[in-house]
Coordinates of C-alpha atoms in Angstrom, one line a residue:
Chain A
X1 CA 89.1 85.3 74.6
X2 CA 92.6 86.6 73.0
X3 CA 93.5 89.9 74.5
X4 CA 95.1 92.6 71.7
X5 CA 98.9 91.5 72.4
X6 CA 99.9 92.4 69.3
X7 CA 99.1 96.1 70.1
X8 CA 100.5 95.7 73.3
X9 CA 104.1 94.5 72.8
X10 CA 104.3 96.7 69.3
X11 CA 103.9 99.9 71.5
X12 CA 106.3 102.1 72.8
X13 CA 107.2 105.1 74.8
X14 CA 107.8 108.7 73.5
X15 CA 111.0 110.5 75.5
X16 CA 112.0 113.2 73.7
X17 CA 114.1 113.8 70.4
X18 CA 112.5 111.3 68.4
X19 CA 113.8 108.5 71.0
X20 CA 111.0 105.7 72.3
X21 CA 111.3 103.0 74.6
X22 CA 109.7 100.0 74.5
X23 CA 110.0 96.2 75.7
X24 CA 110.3 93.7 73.0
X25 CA 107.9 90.7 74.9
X26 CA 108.9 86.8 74.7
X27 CA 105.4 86.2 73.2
X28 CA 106.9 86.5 70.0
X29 CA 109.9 84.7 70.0
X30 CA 110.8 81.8 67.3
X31 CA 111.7 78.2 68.1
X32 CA 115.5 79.5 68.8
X33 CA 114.1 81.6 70.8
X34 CA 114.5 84.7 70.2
X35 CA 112.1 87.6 69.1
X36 CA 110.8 87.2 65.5
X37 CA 112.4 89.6 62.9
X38 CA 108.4 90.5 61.8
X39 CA 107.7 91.2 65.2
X40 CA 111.1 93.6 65.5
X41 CA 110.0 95.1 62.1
X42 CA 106.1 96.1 63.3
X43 CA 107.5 97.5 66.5
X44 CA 109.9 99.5 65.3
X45 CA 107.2 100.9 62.0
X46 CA 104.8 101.6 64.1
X47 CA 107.0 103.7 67.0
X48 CA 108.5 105.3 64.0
X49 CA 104.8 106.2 62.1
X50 CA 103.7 107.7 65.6
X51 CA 106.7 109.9 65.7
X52 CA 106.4 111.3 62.2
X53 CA 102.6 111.6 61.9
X54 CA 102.5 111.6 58.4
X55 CA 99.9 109.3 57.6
X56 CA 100.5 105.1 57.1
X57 CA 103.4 103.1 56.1
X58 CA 103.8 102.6 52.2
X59 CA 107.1 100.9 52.8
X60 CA 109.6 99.6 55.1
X61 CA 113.2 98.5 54.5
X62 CA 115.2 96.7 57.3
X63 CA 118.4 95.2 58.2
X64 CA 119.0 93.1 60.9
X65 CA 122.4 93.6 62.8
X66 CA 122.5 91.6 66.1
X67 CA 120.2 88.9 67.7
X68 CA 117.4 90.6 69.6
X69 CA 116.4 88.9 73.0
X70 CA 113.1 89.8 74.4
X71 CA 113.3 92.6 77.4
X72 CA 114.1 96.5 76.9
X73 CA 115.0 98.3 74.2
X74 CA 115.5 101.5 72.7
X75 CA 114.2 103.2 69.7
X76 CA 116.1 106.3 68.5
X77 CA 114.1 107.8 65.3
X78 CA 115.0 110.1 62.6
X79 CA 112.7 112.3 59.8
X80 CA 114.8 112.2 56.5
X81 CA 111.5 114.1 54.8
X82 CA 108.4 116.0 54.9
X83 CA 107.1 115.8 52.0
X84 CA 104.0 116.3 49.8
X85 CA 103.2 112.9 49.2
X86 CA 105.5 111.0 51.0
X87 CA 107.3 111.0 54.3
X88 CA 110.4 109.2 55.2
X89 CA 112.2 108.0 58.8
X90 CA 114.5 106.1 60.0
X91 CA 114.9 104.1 63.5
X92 CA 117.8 102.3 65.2
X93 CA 117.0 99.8 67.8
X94 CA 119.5 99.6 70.4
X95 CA 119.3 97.1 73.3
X96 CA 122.3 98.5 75.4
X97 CA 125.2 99.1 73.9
X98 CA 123.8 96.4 70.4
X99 CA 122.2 97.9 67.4
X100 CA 119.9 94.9 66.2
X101 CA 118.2 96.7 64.0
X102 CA 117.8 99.9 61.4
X103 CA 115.1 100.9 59.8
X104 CA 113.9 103.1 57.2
X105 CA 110.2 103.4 56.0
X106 CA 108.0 105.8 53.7
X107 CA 104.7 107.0 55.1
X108 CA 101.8 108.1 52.9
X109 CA 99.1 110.3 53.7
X110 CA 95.2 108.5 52.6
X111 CA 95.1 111.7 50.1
X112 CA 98.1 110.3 48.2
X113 CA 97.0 107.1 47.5
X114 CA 94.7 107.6 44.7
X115 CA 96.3 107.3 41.5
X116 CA 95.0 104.1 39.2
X117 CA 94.8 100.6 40.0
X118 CA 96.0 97.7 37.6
X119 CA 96.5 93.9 39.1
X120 CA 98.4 91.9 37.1
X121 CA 99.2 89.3 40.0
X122 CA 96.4 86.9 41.3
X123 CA 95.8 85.2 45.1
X124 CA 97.0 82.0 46.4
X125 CA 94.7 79.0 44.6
X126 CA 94.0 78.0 48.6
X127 CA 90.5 76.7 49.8
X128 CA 88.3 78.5 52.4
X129 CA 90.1 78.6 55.5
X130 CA 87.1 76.3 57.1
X131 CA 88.0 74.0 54.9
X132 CA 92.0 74.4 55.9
X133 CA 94.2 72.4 58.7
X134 CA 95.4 74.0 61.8
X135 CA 98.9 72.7 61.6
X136 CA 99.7 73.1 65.0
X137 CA 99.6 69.6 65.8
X138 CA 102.4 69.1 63.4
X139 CA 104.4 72.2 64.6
X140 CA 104.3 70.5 67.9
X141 CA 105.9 67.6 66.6
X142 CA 108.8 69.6 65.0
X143 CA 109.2 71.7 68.2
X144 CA 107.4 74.6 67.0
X145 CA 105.5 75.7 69.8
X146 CA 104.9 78.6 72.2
X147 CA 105.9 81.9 71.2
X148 CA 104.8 83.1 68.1
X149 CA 103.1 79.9 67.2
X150 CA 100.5 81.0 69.3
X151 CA 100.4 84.5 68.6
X152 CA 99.6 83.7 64.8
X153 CA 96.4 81.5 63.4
X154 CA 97.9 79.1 60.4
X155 CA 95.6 77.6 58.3
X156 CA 97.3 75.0 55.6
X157 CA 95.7 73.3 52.6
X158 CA 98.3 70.3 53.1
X159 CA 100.8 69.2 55.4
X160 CA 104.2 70.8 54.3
X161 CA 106.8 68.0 52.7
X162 CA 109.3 69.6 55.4
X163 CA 107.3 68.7 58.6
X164 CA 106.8 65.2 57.0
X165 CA 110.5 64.9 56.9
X166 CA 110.4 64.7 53.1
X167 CA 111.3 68.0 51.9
X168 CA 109.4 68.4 48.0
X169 CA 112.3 70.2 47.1
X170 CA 110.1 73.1 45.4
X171 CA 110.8 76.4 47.7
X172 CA 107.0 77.5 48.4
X173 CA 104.4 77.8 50.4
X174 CA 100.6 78.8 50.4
X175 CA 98.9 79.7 53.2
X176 CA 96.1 82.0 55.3
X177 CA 97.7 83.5 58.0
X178 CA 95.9 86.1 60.9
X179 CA 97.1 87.8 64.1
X180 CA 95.7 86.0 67.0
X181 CA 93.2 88.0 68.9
X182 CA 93.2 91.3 65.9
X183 CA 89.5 91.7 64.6
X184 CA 90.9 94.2 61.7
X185 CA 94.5 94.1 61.1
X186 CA 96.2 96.9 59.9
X187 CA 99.3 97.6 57.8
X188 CA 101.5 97.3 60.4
X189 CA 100.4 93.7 61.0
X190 CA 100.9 92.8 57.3
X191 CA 104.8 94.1 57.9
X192 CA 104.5 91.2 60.5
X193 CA 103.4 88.4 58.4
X194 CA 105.5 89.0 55.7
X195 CA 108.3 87.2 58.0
X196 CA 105.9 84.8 60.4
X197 CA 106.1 81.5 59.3
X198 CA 108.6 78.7 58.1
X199 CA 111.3 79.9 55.8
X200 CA 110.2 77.9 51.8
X201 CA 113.8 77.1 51.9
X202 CA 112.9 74.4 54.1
X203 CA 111.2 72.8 51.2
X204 CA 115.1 72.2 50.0
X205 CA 115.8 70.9 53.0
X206 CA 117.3 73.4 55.1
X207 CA 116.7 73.7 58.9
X208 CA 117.2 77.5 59.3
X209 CA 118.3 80.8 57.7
X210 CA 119.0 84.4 58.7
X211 CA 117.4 87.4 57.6
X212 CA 119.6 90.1 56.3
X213 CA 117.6 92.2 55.0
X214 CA 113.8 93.0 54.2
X215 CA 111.6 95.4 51.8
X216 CA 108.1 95.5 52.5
X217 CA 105.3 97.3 50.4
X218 CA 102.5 98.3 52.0
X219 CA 99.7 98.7 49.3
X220 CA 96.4 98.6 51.5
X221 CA 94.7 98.1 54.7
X222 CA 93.1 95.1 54.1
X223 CA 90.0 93.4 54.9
X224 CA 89.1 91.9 58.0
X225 CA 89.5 88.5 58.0
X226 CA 92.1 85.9 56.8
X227 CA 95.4 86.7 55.0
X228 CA 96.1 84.3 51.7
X229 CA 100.7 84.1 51.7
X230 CA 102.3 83.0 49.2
X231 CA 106.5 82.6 49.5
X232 CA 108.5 81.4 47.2
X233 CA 112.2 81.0 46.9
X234 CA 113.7 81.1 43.4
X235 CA 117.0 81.7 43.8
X236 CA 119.7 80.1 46.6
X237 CA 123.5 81.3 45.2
X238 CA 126.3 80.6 47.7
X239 CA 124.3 80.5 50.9
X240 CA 122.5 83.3 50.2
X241 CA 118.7 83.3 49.1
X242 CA 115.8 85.6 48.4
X243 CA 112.4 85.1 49.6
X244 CA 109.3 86.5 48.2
X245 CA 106.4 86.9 50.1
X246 CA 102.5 88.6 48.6
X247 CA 99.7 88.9 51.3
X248 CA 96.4 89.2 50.4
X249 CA 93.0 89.6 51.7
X250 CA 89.9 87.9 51.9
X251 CA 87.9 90.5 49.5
X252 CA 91.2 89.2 46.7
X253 CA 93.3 92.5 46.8
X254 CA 97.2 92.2 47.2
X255 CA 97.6 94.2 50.3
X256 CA 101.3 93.8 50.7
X257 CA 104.4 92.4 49.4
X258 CA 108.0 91.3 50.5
X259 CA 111.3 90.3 49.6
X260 CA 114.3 89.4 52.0
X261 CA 117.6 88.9 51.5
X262 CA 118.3 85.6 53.9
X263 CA 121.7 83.4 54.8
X264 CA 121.4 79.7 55.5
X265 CA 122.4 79.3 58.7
Chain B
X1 CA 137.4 104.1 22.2
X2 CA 135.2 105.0 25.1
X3 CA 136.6 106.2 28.5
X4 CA 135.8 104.6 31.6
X5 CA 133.0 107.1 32.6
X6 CA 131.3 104.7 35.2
X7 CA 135.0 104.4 37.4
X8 CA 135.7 108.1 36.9
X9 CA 131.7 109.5 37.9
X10 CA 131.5 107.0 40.8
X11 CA 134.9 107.9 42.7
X12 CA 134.6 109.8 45.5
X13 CA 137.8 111.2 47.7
X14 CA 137.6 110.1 51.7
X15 CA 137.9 113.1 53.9
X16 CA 137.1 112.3 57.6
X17 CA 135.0 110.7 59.8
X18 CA 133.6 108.8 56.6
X19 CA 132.9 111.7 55.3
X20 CA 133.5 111.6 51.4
X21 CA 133.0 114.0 48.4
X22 CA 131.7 113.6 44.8
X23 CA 130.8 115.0 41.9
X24 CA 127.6 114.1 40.5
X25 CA 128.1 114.0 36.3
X26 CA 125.6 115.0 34.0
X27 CA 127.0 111.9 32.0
X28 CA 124.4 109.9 33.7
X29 CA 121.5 112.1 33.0
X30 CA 118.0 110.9 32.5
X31 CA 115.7 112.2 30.1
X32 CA 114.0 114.6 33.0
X33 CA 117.4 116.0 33.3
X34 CA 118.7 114.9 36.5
X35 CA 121.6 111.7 37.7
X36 CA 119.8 108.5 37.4
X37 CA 118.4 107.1 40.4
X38 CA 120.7 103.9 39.5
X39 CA 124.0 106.1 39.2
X40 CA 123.3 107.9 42.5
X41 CA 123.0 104.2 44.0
X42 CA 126.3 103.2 42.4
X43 CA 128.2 106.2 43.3
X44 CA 126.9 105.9 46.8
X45 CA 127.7 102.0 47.0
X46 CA 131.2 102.4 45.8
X47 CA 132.1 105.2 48.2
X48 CA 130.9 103.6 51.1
X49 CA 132.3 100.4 50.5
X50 CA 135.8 101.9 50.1
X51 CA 135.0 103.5 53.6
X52 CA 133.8 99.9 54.7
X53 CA 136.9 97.9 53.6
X54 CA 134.8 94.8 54.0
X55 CA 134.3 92.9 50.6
X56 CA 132.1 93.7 47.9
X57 CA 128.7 94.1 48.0
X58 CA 125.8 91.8 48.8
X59 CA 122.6 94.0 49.3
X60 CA 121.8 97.7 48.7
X61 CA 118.7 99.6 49.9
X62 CA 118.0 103.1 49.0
X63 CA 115.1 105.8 49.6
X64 CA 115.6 108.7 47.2
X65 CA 114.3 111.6 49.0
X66 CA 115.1 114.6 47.3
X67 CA 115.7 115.2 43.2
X68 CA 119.8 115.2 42.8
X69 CA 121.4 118.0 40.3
X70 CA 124.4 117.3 38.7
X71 CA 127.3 118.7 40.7
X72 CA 128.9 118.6 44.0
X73 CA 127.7 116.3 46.7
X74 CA 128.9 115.3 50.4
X75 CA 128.3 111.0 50.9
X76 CA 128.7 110.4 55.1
X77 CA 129.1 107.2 55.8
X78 CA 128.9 105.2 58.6
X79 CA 129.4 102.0 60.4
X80 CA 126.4 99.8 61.5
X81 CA 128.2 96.2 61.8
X82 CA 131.5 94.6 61.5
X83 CA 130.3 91.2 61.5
X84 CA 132.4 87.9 60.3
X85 CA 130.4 87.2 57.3
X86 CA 128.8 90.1 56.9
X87 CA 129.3 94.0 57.3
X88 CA 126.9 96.8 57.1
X89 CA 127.0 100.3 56.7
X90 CA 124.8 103.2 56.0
X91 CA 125.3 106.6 54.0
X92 CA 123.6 109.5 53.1
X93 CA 123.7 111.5 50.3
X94 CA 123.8 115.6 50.8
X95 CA 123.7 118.5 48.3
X96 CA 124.0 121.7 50.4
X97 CA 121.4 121.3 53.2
X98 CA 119.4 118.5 50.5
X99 CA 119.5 114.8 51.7
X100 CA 119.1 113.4 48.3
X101 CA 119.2 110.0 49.2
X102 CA 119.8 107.2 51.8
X103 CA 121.1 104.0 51.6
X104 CA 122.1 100.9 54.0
X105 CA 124.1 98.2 52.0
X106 CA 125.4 94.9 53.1
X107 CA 129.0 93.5 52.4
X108 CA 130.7 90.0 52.2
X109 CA 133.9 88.8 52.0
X110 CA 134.4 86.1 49.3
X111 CA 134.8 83.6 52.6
X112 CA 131.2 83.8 53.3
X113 CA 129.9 83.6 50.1
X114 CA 130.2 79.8 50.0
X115 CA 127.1 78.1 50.5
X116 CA 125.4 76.0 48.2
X117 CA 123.1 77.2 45.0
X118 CA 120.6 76.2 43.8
X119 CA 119.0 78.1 40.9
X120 CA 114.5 77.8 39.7
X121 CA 114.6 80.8 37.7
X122 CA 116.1 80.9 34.2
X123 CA 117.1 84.1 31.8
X124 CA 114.9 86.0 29.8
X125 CA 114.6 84.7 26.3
X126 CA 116.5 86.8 24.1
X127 CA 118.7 86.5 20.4
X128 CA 122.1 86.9 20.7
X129 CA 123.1 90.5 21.5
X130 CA 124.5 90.8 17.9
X131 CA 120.9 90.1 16.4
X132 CA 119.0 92.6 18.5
X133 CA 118.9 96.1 17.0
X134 CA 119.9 98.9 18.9
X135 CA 117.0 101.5 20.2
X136 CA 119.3 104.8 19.9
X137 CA 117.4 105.5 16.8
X138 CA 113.5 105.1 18.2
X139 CA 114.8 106.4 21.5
X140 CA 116.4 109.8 19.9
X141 CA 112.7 110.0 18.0
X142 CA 111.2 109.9 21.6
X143 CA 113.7 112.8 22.8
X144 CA 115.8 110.4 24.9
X145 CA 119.3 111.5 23.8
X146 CA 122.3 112.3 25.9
X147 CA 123.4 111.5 29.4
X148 CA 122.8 107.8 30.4
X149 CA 121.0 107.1 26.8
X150 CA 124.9 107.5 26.0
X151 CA 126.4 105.4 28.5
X152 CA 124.7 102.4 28.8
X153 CA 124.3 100.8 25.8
X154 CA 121.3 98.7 25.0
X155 CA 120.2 95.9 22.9
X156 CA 116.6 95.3 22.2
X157 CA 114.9 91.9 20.3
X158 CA 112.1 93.9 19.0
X159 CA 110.9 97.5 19.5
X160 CA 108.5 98.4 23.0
X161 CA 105.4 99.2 22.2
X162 CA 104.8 102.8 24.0
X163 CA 108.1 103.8 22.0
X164 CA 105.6 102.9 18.7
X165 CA 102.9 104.8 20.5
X166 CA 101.1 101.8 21.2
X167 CA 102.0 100.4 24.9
X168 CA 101.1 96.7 24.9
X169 CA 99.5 96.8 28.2
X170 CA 101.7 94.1 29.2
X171 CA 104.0 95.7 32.0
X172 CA 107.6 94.0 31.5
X173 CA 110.5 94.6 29.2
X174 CA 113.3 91.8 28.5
X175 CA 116.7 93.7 26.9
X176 CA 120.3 93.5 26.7
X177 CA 122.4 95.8 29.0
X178 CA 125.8 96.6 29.3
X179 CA 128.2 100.2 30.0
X180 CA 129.7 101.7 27.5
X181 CA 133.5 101.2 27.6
X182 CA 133.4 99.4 30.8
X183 CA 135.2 95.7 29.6
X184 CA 134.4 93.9 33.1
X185 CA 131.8 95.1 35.3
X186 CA 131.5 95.0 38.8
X187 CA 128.4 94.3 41.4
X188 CA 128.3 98.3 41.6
X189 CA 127.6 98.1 37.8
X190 CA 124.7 95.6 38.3
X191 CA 123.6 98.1 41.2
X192 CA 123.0 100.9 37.9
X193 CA 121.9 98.0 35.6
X194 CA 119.0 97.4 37.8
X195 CA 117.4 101.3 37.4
X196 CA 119.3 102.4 34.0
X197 CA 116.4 101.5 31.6
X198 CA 113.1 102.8 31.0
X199 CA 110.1 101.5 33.6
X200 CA 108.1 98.4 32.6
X201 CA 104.8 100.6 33.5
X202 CA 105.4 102.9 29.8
X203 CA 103.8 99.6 28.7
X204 CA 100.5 100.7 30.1
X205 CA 100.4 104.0 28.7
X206 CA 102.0 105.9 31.9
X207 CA 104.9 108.0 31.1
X208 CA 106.8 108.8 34.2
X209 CA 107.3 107.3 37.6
X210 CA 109.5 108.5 40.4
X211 CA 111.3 105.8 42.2
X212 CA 110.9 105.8 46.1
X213 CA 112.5 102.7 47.2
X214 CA 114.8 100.5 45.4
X215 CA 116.2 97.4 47.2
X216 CA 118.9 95.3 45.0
X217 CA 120.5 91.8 45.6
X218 CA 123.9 91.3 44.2
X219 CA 124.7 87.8 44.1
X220 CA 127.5 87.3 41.7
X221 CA 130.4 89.4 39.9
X222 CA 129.0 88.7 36.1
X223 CA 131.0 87.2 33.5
X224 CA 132.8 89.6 30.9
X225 CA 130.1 90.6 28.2
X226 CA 126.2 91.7 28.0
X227 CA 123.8 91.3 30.9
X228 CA 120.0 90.0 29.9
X229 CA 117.8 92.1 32.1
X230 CA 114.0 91.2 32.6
X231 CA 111.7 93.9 34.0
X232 CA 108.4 93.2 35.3
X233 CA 105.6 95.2 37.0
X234 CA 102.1 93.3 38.3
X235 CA 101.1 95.2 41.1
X236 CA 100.2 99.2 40.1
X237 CA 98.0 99.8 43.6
X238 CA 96.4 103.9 43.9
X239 CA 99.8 104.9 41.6
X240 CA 102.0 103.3 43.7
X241 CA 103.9 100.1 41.8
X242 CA 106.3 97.5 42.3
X243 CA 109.1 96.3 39.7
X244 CA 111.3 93.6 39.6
X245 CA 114.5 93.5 37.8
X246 CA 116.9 90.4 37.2
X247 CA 120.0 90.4 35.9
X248 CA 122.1 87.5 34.3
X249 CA 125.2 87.5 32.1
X250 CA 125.8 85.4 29.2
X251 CA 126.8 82.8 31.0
X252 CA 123.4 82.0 32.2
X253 CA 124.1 82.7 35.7
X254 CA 121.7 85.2 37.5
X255 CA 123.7 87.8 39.0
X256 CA 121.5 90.3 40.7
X257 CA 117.8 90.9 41.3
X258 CA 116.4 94.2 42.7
X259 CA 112.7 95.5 43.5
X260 CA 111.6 99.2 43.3
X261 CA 108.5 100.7 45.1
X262 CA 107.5 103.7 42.5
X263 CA 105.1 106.3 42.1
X264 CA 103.2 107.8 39.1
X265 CA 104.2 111.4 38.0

């Protein structure tokens, strides 16, 4: 049995004048050890949407400023906008004297979603995710393990060219993904797995690279169940490289996309 | 012989405390009769990167929150990171007591842009610019004439459907783009480029969409001459819809990419 921790160490405390406190937990971190930008990101989304109460995240735009550790933090939000349709905050997350992160998001009430629909895109080609690998006796090998390699479910249709040590030198990956221990994720946990797994760089043969910065639509709540990823990388120009990243659900809707401006490291 | 309208419309004059001011032309006028979103961006860029002092450009993200009139405005700028490859800053955009627009933006010196490239996307399939007719004429028969349908000039291989009256139902639009008078433009240029045409969704019959969110890579200065601009749209979720913009210059080199979060009118 897998207690909720992603609700637990996303929460945070209301003081007053739009400032929260919260502890960003170790549970999360990456393999160098320090809390995962995704992580950062739902945190500080869903401490801002509980100060604006104006209905769920449509998008979120972050940049990350200074390496996070895990331990206390503080959360100072803003409202730029009450609007008829759309609502807009920002949040600064400050552990001491640091800013490591800012944050500005768009909230939507249900009412205001309800124009048309037209899908031009279509899901990851992946089989069931029964019929997928667990990878994390391969993470293991690579040193991928603890943190938030336990805090998210992986399912892969093949072993990765990177963790074989032979990169395939095409910058993408498929995958289901889930939040360990969530029966229904929400929006908030789709800004999370946007950035939760292995940058497609790697597929080039890079070891690591930084997020600068990171837009994240947030079409739907989606399904319960298993979350189809794609990421791909298309373009790497002097160090710096995009990555795109689509989620979507078991019932075959797009329920959120992503793109991040990263720096090899 | 054209002025340089884009330098001229995009200065604004430090004051204090990185506070600047501006004047928001009517040059850059969209059809609806307000500064394109793309001009606000660049006007806002430019002004808080003189405040910065910290290389050019390497991301922009902005929220449009309000709708800008033409006229005065107030940009305050401010700090979040001086950082050895890369420094960030924040500014928001005021009219009175309007907050038009906010923005966080990313700069790098040409130091830490020196990392290798590698490039899996290629530009859109176009004639030369010299065999591509220019829309002025359909585009004055759909009532876009003045402002920014007279300062960026554009260079089309075939007339859009929706400006025949018959949208294609295919969301994406592949055009020439450059300003007029403007011999050698800048990143801040490719920060208008990316928002200065009409949006990829007229191609399924809708007519107006308000952009909420526009976040914009800018990977290169281009080369002197035309930029080849694909637009693409897939996702249109309850009237909410993504698109994608890439821009390359005619040497073949793709030299910024943005993504837009919009809503139907």
């Amino acid at each position: 049995m897998t207690s909720d921790y992603f609700l637990l160490d996303t929460d945070s405390t209301a003081d007053r004048d739009g400032l929260r406190h919260l502890r960003l937990s170790q549970r999360w971190n990456t393999p160098l050890g320090r809390p995962n930008g995704g992580y950062i990101l739902a945190a500080m989304l869903r401490g801002l949407g509980e100060e604006l109460s104006a209905g769920e995240p449509v998008s979120a735009s972050i940049d990350f400023l200074a390496a996070p550790t895990d331990g206390d933090a503080a959360l100072l939000t803003r409202r730029l906008r009450l609007g008829r349709r759309i609502s807009t905050g920002r949040a600064e997350l400050r552990q001491g004297d640091r800013l490591i992160a800012d944050l500005t998001a768009n909230f939507a009430a249900d009412e205001a979603r309800r124009g048309r629909s037209t899908e031009l895109g279509t899901p990851p080609n992946l089989p069931e995710p029964s019929e997928c690998a667990d990878p994390r006796s391969f993470m293991r090998a690579a040193g991928i393990t603890g943190g938030i390699a336990d805090r998210i479910e992986y399912r892969l249709a093949a072993t990765p060219g990177w963790a074989d040590g032979s990169p395939s030198g095409d910058p993408t990956a498929q995958l289901w993904q889930r939040v360990a221990g969530v029966s229904h994720m929400d929006r908030i946990a789709m800004a999370l797995l946007t950035d939760a797994y292995a940058p497609a760089v790697m597929e080039l043969g890079e070891t690591a690279s930084v997020t600068v910065h990171l837009s994240v639509h947030l079409y739907r709540r989606p399904s319960p169940g298993w979350i189809a990823t794609k990421l791909t990388t298309r373009h790497l120009i002097d160090g710096f490289h995009e990555e795109d990243c689509e989620l979507w659900d078991e019932a075959g809707s797009l329920v959120a996309q992503s793109r991040q401006l990263a720096l090899l490291a």
